[in-house]
XYZ file of C-alpha atoms in Angstrom:
390
model
C -4.527 -9.147 6.222
C -1.572 -10.203 8.564
C 0.702 -8.007 6.561
C -1.647 -4.968 6.843
C -2.058 -5.501 10.621
C 1.681 -5.808 11.226
C 2.348 -2.690 9.161
C -0.069 -0.637 11.206
C 1.109 -2.047 14.561
C 4.720 -1.412 13.648
C 3.997 2.204 12.558
C 2.402 2.828 15.910
C 5.224 1.129 17.846
C 7.860 3.172 15.940
C 6.315 6.408 17.156
C 8.218 5.945 20.397
C 11.601 6.560 18.540
C 13.137 9.976 18.100
C 14.099 11.265 14.690
C 17.669 10.064 14.782
C 16.684 6.559 15.697
C 13.928 6.433 13.238
C 16.148 7.540 10.316
C 18.550 4.701 11.174
C 16.156 1.940 12.228
C 13.592 2.077 9.353
C 16.124 1.767 6.420
C 18.503 -0.592 8.253
C 15.578 -2.993 8.910
C 15.851 -3.942 5.293
C 18.845 -5.938 6.331
C 16.380 -8.797 7.321
C 15.926 -9.360 3.578
C 19.443 -10.457 3.198
C 19.193 -13.795 5.129
C 15.839 -14.359 3.481
C 17.371 -14.165 0.116
C 20.650 -15.989 0.904
C 19.594 -18.625 3.397
C 15.914 -19.302 3.039
C 16.158 -20.672 -0.559
C 18.505 -23.370 0.729
C 15.867 -24.586 3.361
C 13.675 -27.316 1.827
C 10.789 -29.409 2.985
C 9.492 -29.056 6.515
C 12.427 -26.965 7.622
C 11.700 -24.312 4.956
C 8.017 -24.224 5.824
C 8.732 -23.825 9.572
C 11.347 -21.119 8.897
C 8.977 -19.231 6.618
C 6.145 -19.376 9.152
C 8.414 -18.157 11.916
C 9.028 -14.847 10.114
C 5.687 -13.097 11.142
C 6.017 -14.577 14.601
C 9.545 -13.162 15.028
C 8.174 -9.866 13.741
C 5.476 -10.111 16.503
C 8.156 -10.792 19.241
C 10.202 -7.792 18.086
C 7.114 -5.681 18.065
C 6.254 -6.555 21.686
C 9.904 -5.787 22.741
C 9.546 -2.431 20.908
C 6.278 -1.675 22.665
C 7.810 -2.670 26.090
C 10.782 -0.311 25.427
C 8.350 2.433 24.541
C 6.509 1.870 27.832
C 9.704 2.380 29.741
C 10.289 5.606 27.934
C 6.780 6.769 28.517
C 6.353 6.918 24.804
C 3.307 4.719 24.573
C 0.990 7.561 25.725
C 2.635 9.903 23.158
C 2.187 7.312 20.434
C -1.393 6.845 21.364
C -2.206 10.548 21.298
C -0.582 10.817 17.790
C -2.629 7.975 16.466
C -5.677 10.252 17.158
C -4.046 12.870 14.954
C -2.678 15.114 17.715
C 1.074 15.401 18.080
C 2.505 15.263 21.550
C 5.028 17.905 20.416
C 2.381 20.586 20.011
C 1.839 23.139 22.629
C -1.444 23.027 24.601
C -2.622 26.135 22.894
C -1.905 24.743 19.421
C -3.592 21.453 20.316
C -6.716 23.035 21.645
C -6.839 25.351 18.524
C -6.512 22.291 16.206
C -9.205 20.452 18.115
C -11.666 23.343 17.952
C -11.060 23.750 14.216
C -11.626 20.110 13.541
C -14.866 20.185 15.509
C -16.362 23.150 13.826
C -19.449 22.823 11.611
C -17.420 23.825 8.619
C -14.596 21.415 9.142
C -13.309 19.745 6.007
C -13.277 15.932 5.479
C -9.553 15.839 5.870
C -9.734 17.806 9.144
C -12.320 15.391 10.402
C -9.867 12.550 9.842
C -7.136 14.528 11.735
C -5.215 15.516 8.648
C -3.969 19.068 8.365
C -5.665 21.042 5.641
C -2.650 21.641 3.439
C -1.563 17.957 3.714
C -4.832 16.234 2.816
C -4.708 17.052 -0.869
C -0.924 16.418 -0.868
C -1.403 12.915 0.535
C -4.178 12.237 -1.942
C -1.949 13.125 -4.822
C 0.931 11.022 -3.413
C -1.451 8.016 -3.099
C -2.453 8.325 -6.724
C 1.161 8.481 -7.945
C 1.950 5.369 -5.807
C -0.910 3.399 -7.352
C 0.261 4.114 -10.888
C 3.951 3.457 -10.114
C 3.100 0.106 -8.497
C 0.687 -0.606 -11.373
C 3.860 -0.814 -13.526
C 5.882 -2.602 -10.957
C 3.170 -5.142 -10.367
C 2.631 -5.654 -14.040
C 6.283 -6.266 -14.707
C 6.520 -8.712 -11.802
C 3.556 -10.743 -12.972
C 5.235 -11.144 -16.391
C 8.755 -11.522 -15.289
C 10.210 -14.968 -15.988
C 13.796 -13.881 -15.969
C 14.139 -14.384 -12.152
C 13.825 -18.119 -12.654
C 16.520 -18.057 -15.364
C 18.841 -16.072 -13.137
C 18.239 -18.568 -10.335
C 19.127 -21.302 -12.682
C 22.559 -19.775 -13.286
C 23.648 -18.691 -9.810
C 20.797 -19.991 -7.483
C 20.409 -16.586 -5.823
C 17.783 -13.811 -6.127
C 20.406 -11.100 -6.940
C 17.833 -8.404 -7.634
C 16.156 -8.812 -4.301
C 19.526 -8.715 -2.656
C 20.495 -5.534 -4.463
C 17.188 -3.932 -3.322
C 17.899 -4.771 0.318
C 21.421 -3.362 0.088
C 19.950 -0.218 -1.528
C 17.722 0.423 1.404
C 20.646 -0.073 3.823
C 22.653 2.399 1.762
C 19.814 4.850 2.004
C 19.861 4.504 5.780
C 23.533 5.069 5.890
C 23.211 8.182 3.713
C 20.402 9.655 5.908
C 22.460 8.936 9.220
C 25.920 10.233 7.981
C 25.068 12.691 5.286
C 21.758 14.204 6.444
C 19.885 13.345 3.331
C 16.242 14.174 3.815
C 14.084 11.886 1.664
C 10.627 12.977 0.670
C 8.103 11.834 -1.886
C 8.709 15.038 -3.880
C 12.359 14.039 -4.219
C 11.512 10.345 -4.826
C 9.078 11.066 -7.688
C 11.698 13.006 -9.596
C 13.813 9.807 -10.028
C 11.199 7.068 -9.449
C 9.074 7.908 -12.404
C 11.908 7.725 -15.030
C 13.186 4.548 -13.363
C 9.757 2.881 -13.751
C 9.663 3.962 -17.288
C 13.192 2.528 -17.846
C 12.161 -0.643 -16.061
C 9.102 -1.095 -18.427
C 11.117 -0.394 -21.583
C 13.771 -2.954 -20.553
C 11.048 -5.426 -19.724
C 9.867 -5.143 -23.397
C 13.418 -5.782 -24.620
C 14.790 -9.259 -25.250
C 17.672 -10.885 -23.409
C 18.500 -12.272 -19.929
C 20.370 -9.065 -18.699
C 17.699 -6.666 -19.911
C 15.115 -8.584 -17.878
C 17.396 -8.855 -14.891
C 18.045 -5.111 -14.781
C 14.339 -4.546 -15.094
C 13.701 -6.833 -12.152
C 16.460 -5.173 -10.121
C 15.099 -1.572 -10.656
C 11.521 -2.819 -9.599
C 12.754 -4.533 -6.451
C 14.944 -1.541 -5.596
C 12.187 0.938 -6.058
C 9.882 -1.178 -3.931
C 12.348 -1.296 -1.026
C 12.962 2.454 -1.078
C 9.379 3.383 -1.389
C 8.466 1.052 1.563
C 11.191 2.824 3.721
C 9.925 6.221 2.633
C 6.374 5.294 3.514
C 7.103 4.578 7.031
C 9.486 7.522 7.533
C 7.040 10.029 6.029
C 3.930 8.767 7.729
C 5.616 8.627 11.221
C 7.096 12.106 10.662
C 3.681 13.610 9.738
C 2.095 11.869 12.757
C 4.662 13.342 15.109
C 4.071 16.757 13.607
C 0.404 16.341 14.137
C -0.430 16.589 10.424
C -2.051 13.095 9.998
C -2.690 9.977 12.246
C 0.061 7.449 11.829
C -2.411 4.647 11.257
C -4.157 6.621 8.575
C -0.928 7.756 6.916
C 0.539 4.132 6.741
C -2.815 2.688 5.833
C -3.387 5.221 3.048
C 0.137 5.035 1.546
C 0.679 1.315 2.038
C -2.832 0.629 0.826
C -2.050 2.615 -2.366
C 1.052 0.502 -2.961
C -0.937 -2.792 -2.479
C -3.712 -1.484 -4.655
C -1.316 -0.739 -7.547
C 0.385 -4.203 -7.153
C -3.060 -5.898 -7.231
C -4.145 -4.152 -10.423
C -0.716 -4.649 -12.052
C -0.688 -8.351 -11.183
C -4.236 -8.760 -12.663
C -3.253 -6.753 -15.748
C -0.047 -8.889 -16.059
C -1.986 -12.214 -15.730
C -4.496 -11.121 -18.386
C -1.623 -10.218 -20.826
C 0.029 -13.551 -20.046
C -3.090 -15.480 -20.768
C -3.799 -13.689 -23.952
C -2.991 -15.490 -27.186
C -1.969 -12.321 -29.004
C 1.358 -10.807 -28.144
C 0.137 -7.415 -29.409
C -2.064 -7.093 -26.355
C 1.049 -7.087 -24.155
C 2.724 -4.495 -26.342
C -0.320 -2.206 -26.449
C -0.795 -2.418 -22.561
C 2.975 -1.712 -22.136
C 2.869 1.386 -24.366
C -0.284 2.691 -22.581
C 1.323 1.985 -19.193
C 4.465 3.907 -20.054
C 2.324 6.890 -21.148
C 0.302 6.732 -17.860
C 3.440 6.701 -15.712
C 4.893 9.673 -17.645
C 1.568 11.636 -17.220
C 1.390 10.855 -13.482
C 4.981 12.059 -13.240
C 3.929 15.459 -14.663
C 0.884 15.509 -12.136
C 3.012 14.410 -9.240
C 3.405 17.034 -6.386
C 6.483 19.204 -6.992
C 6.943 20.207 -3.311
C 5.582 19.454 0.169
C 3.160 21.986 1.748
C 5.051 24.267 4.059
C 3.629 26.086 7.063
C 5.592 29.341 6.773
C 2.713 31.334 5.138
C 0.017 30.163 7.575
C 2.398 31.015 10.480
C 2.812 34.528 8.990
C -0.778 35.044 8.134
C -2.023 33.930 11.580
C 0.389 36.171 13.451
C -0.821 39.581 14.525
C 2.718 40.847 14.952
C 3.593 43.102 11.985
C 7.229 42.311 12.506
C 6.515 38.572 11.935
C 4.822 39.393 8.658
C 7.716 41.650 7.539
C 10.180 38.890 8.304
C 8.138 36.506 6.293
C 8.139 38.924 3.340
C 11.921 39.357 3.585
C 12.449 35.598 3.560
C 10.361 35.244 0.467
C 12.426 37.952 -1.308
C 15.642 36.156 -0.390
C 14.162 32.927 -1.576
C 13.552 34.392 -4.980
C 16.805 36.245 -5.144
C 19.161 33.521 -3.843
C 17.299 30.375 -4.884
C 16.540 29.138 -1.275
C 14.393 25.970 -1.082
C 11.010 26.000 0.711
C 12.524 24.176 3.587
C 15.461 26.643 3.643
C 13.084 29.541 3.540
C 11.082 28.156 6.450
C 14.235 27.692 8.483
C 15.447 31.148 7.612
C 12.145 32.587 8.928
C 12.417 30.678 12.201
C 16.001 31.887 12.632
C 15.077 35.376 11.922
C 12.329 35.107 14.534
C 15.096 34.232 17.039
C 14.399 30.574 17.519
C 17.409 28.310 18.198
C 18.253 24.908 16.586
C 16.662 22.726 19.209
C 13.371 24.594 18.741
C 13.543 24.309 15.031
C 14.394 20.618 15.194
C 11.295 19.911 17.469
C 9.090 22.350 15.357
C 9.843 20.624 12.002
C 10.767 17.192 13.363
C 14.105 16.973 11.529
C 17.354 15.717 13.032
C 20.014 18.063 14.343
C 22.250 17.095 11.547
C 19.546 17.974 9.005
C 19.077 21.297 10.691
C 22.808 21.993 10.619
C 22.902 21.057 6.942
C 20.092 23.374 6.021
C 21.594 26.274 7.982
C 25.005 25.589 6.291
C 23.315 25.742 2.943
C 21.441 28.897 3.822
C 24.589 30.734 4.989
C 26.479 29.518 1.857
C 23.790 30.710 -0.607
C 23.431 34.125 1.255
C 27.199 34.440 1.751
C 26.906 35.068 5.576
C 28.314 33.497 8.614
C 26.002 34.073 11.553
C 22.325 34.429 12.493
C 22.793 38.144 13.098
C 23.821 38.636 9.500
C 20.798 36.563 8.431
C 18.525 38.791 10.363
C 20.037 41.891 8.927
C 19.591 40.469 5.335
C 15.910 39.497 6.012
C 15.132 42.935 7.518
C 16.766 44.759 4.646
C 15.039 42.602 2.030
C 11.664 43.294 3.809
C 12.131 47.034 3.603
C 12.646 46.889 -0.179
C-alpha cells in the first residue's frame, strides 16, 4: 500500500517538470538502486533495519521538496488540473470541447474517466500485455535460487546492479540521442527477451540462471521507467489523468507479479517436476501470443484533426501526408509532424502540441527531410501539395 501511494504521489509531483527534465530525471532516478545493491547488503542488525526503514522516509522528504519546487513554479495548479484529465497545455476552446464531450449522454466509459477515446483501448491492451509479461517475470523470480549462489561467490546482486545501470543508460540515450521510448517499441524486444529469460530459466547451470535473472531485473527497471514517462506524458497531453495512468499501468505490473509469484510457489511446492515444465511451456506460448496481440503503434491524432477541420486545405494536406507516408515510408509520428509543418506551425508549437522535447522534434524533422530528400519546410509543403493533387 505504501509503494502504491508513493507511486501515485510521485507521478503527480513529477507533473511540474517539463519534458527535458522528465526524460532525464525519471531514468536517472534508478541510480538510487546502486547504493542499495552495493552498500545495504553490508549493513547488518539494527543498522540494516534502520537504513531500510529510512528509504520510504527519504522518498517522502524528496517528494515534499519536489512539491515545494513545483509550488514556486506555479506548477501545482497545472498538475492538479491534469490529474482531473485536462491538460494545462490545451487551449480554452479545446478544453471546453473536451469537457462537453465527456459530459454528454452518449459519453463512453473511457471518456467518463477522462481518457481520450483513441487511447482508452490502447491503454487496456498495454495493461494486458504488462500483466502477461510480469506473469513470466514474477514466476521466474519466485523459482530463482541462482541469486543466492551468485551472492555466495561475489557477495553482490550483480543482476540488480546491471538493471539499475541499464535504466541510467536509457536516460542518457534519451537525453543525448533523442530516443523516444514507447510501449510499442518496448514490446518489440521485451516479448522475445521474456521468452529467452524463461528458456534460460529452464536450462541448467549457474550462468544460465544468472543471465535469466539479469534479463528479468533489467526488463523490470526499464518498464518501470517507461510507465512513469508514458503516464505523465499522456496526462500533460490531456489524454488520461496521471493518477489513473500510473495506477492502471503499475497495477497491471503488480498484478502480473502477484499471479507469477503464486504460480511459482505452487510449482515449487509440487512434488512432480513435470508440473513446472508444463507451466513453463504454457507460459512461453502465452507470452508469444500476447506479443502478437500487443499494439503495433500508438494512436495518432492526425486523422481526427483533419476530419474535424472544416478547411478543405487542411484535409488536402492530410491526404498529401498520407500519400508521402506510403511512398517514402514515413512513420506515424513523422507523418503527424509533416502535417503540422505543412500547416505552417513552427517547432515550439509542435513541441507543445505533441509534448516531445525540442531535440526529439529536431530528430524527427531531420529524418523526414532525409527520407523525402529535401532541405526546408517550403520544399515539404510543395511535396505535400503535389502529392495531394495526385
